[in-house]
Short mmCIF file of C-alpha atoms and ligand atoms in Angstrom, two decimals:
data_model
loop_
_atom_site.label_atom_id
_atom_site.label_comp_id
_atom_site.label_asym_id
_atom_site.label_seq_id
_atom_site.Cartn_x
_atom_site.Cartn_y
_atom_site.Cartn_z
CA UNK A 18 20.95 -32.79 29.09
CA UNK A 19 20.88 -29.48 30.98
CA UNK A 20 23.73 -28.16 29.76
CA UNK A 21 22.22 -28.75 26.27
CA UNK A 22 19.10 -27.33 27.34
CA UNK A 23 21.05 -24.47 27.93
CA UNK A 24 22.73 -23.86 24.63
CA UNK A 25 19.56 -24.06 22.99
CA UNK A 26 18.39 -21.58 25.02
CA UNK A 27 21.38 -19.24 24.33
CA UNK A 28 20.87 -19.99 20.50
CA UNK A 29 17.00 -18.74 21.09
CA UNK A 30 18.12 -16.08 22.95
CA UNK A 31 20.74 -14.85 20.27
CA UNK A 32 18.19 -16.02 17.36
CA UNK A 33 15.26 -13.31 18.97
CA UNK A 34 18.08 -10.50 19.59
CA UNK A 35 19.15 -10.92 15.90
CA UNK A 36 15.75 -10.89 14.63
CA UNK A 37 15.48 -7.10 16.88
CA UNK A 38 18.52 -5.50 14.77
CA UNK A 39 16.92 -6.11 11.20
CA UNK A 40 13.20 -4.85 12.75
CA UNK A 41 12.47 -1.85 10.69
CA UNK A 42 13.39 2.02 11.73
CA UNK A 43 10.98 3.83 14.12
CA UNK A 44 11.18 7.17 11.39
CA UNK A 45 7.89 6.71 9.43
CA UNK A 46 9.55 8.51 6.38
CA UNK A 47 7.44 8.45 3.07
CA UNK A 48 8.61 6.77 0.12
CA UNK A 49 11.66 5.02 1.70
CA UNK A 50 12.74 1.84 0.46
CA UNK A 51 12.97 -1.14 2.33
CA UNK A 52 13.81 -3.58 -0.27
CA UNK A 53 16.14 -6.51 0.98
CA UNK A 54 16.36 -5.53 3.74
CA UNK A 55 13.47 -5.87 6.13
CA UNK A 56 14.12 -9.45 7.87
CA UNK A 57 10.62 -9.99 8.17
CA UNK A 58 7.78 -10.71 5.80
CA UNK A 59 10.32 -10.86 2.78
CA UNK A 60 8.05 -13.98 1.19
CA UNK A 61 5.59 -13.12 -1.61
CA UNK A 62 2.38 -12.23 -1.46
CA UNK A 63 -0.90 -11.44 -4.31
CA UNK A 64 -4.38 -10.20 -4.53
CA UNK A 65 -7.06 -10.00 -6.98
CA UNK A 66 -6.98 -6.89 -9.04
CA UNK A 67 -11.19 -6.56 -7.92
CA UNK A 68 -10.41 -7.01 -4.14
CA UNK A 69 -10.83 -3.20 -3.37
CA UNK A 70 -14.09 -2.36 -2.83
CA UNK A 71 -15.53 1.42 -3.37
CA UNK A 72 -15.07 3.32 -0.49
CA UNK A 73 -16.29 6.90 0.32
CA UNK A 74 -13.95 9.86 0.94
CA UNK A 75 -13.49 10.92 4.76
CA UNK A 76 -16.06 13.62 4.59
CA UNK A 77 -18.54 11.79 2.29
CA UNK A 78 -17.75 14.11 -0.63
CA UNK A 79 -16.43 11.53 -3.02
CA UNK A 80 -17.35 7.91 -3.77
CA UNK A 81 -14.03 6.40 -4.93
CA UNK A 82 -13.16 2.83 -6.88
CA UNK A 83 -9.22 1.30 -7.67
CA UNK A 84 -8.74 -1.46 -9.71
CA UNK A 85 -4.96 -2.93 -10.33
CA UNK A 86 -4.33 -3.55 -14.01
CA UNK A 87 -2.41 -6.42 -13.34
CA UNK A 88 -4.48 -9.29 -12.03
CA UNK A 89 -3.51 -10.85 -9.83
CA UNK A 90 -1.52 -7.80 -8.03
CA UNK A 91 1.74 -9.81 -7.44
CA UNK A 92 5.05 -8.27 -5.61
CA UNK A 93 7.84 -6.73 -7.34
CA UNK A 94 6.58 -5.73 -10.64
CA UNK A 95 5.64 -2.24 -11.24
CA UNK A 96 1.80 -1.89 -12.93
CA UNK A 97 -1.09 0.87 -12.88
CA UNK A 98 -3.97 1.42 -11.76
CA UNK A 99 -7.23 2.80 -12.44
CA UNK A 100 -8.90 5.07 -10.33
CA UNK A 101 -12.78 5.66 -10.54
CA UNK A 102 -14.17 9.12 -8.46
CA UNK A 103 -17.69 9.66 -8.41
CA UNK A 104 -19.65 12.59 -6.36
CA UNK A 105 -21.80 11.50 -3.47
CA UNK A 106 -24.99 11.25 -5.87
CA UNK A 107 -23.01 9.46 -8.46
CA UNK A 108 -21.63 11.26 -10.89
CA UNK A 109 -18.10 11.04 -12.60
CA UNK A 110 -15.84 13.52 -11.20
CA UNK A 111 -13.77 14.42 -14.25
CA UNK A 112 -11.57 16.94 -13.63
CA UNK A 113 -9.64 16.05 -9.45
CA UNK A 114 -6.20 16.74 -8.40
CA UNK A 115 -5.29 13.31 -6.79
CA UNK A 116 -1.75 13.33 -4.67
CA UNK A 117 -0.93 9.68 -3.36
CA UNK A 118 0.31 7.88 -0.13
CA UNK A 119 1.18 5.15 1.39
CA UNK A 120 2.78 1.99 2.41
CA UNK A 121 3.01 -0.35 4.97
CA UNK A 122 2.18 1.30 8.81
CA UNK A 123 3.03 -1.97 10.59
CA UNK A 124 6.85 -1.53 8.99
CA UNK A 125 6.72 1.82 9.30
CA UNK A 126 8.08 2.45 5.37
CA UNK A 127 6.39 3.51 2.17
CA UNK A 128 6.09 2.62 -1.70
CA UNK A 129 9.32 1.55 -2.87
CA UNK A 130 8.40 3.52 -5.84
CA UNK A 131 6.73 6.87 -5.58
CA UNK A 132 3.40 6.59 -7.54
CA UNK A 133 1.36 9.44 -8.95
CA UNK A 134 -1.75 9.81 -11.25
CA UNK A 135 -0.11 10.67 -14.98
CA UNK A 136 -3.27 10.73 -16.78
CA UNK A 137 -7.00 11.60 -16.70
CA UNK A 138 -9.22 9.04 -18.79
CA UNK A 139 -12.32 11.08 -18.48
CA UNK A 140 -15.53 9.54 -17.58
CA UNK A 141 -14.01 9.90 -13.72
CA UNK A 142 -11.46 7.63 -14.54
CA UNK A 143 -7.64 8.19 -13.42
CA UNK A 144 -4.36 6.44 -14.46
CA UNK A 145 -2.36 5.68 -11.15
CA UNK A 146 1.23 4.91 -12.58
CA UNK A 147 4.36 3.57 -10.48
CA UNK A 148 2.65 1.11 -8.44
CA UNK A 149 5.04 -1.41 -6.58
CA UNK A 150 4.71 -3.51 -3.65
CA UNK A 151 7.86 -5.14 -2.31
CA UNK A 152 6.16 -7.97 0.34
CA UNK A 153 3.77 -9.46 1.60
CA UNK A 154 1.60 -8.10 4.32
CA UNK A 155 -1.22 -5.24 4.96
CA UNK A 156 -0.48 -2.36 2.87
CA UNK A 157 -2.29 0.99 2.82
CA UNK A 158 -2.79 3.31 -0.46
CA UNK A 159 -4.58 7.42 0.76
CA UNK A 160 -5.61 9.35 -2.31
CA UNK A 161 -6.09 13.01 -1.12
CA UNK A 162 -8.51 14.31 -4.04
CA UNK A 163 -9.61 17.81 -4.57
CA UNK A 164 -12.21 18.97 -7.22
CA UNK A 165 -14.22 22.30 -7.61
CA UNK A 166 -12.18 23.55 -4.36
CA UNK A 167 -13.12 21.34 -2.24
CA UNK A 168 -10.82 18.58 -0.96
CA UNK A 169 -11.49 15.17 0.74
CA UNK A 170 -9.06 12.15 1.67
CA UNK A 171 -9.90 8.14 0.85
CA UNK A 172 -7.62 5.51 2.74
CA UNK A 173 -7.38 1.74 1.34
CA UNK A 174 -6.43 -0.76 3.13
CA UNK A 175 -5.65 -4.00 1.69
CA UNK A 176 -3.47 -7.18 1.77
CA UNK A 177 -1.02 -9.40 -0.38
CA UNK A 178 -0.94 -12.91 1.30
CU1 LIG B 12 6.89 -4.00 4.78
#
């Protein structure tokens, strides 16, 4: 009985140290892909394309919306989004520079795609192009916006489960 004790210990042992080597790099690059090959959180995961809720810029400047066209938001299938930017006091902001990041900061990687705004809608509305997510798991999307030369920074934070 001990000694089998033992061997399932070992097999732990080895099971944890295995699960060490596929943990993802320390390097916090943008935009690198992890797909197949993170050993963790590789299951699927979706959201409803309303979950974000509006959230104001860093420095109060901006009062910004995203809504996923595809609904639910489901992993591994590239869709758009639609960004809304209003001013503090509520009115469309129709003419912002909006640069993207993001990914997921507990795995230390980025988009497996590298999405960018291709399109202004008018009416403070913004096509976000190129989204992807590629697990499960807390993700985080920054829009850095800058209109009439003044620039402020919105960070979502949101999960697939
Ligand atoms: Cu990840």
């Amino acid at each position: 009985m001990k000694r089998f004790l033992a061997a399932a210990l070992m097999t732990l042992a080895f099971l944890l140290s295995a699960c060490n080597m596929v943990a993802p790099t320390q390097n916090g690059e943008e935009g690198m892909a992890m797909d197949g090959e993170s050993g963790m959180d590789m299951s699927g995961g979706s959201m409803a394309a309303d979950a974000i809720e509006a959230q104001a810029t860093e420095n109060g400047l901006f009062i910004v919306s995203a809504v996923s066209q595809l609904d639910p938001v489901v992993i591994n299938e590239t869709h758009s989004w639609v960004i809304h930017i209003e001013t503090a006091d509520e009115n469309p902001v129709i003419s912002a520079d909006i640069s993207i990041e993001g990914g997921m900061p507990a795995h230390n990687h980025g988009f497996p795609t590298a999405p960018r705004v291709t399109e202004n809608l008018g009416d403070g509305d913004y096509l976000l192009e190129g989204m992807r997510f590629n697990m499960g798991g807390v993700w985080v999307l920054t829009l850095e916006i800058s209109s009439g030369g003044q620039t402020d920074s919105v960070t979502f934070e949101f999960e697939l489960k």
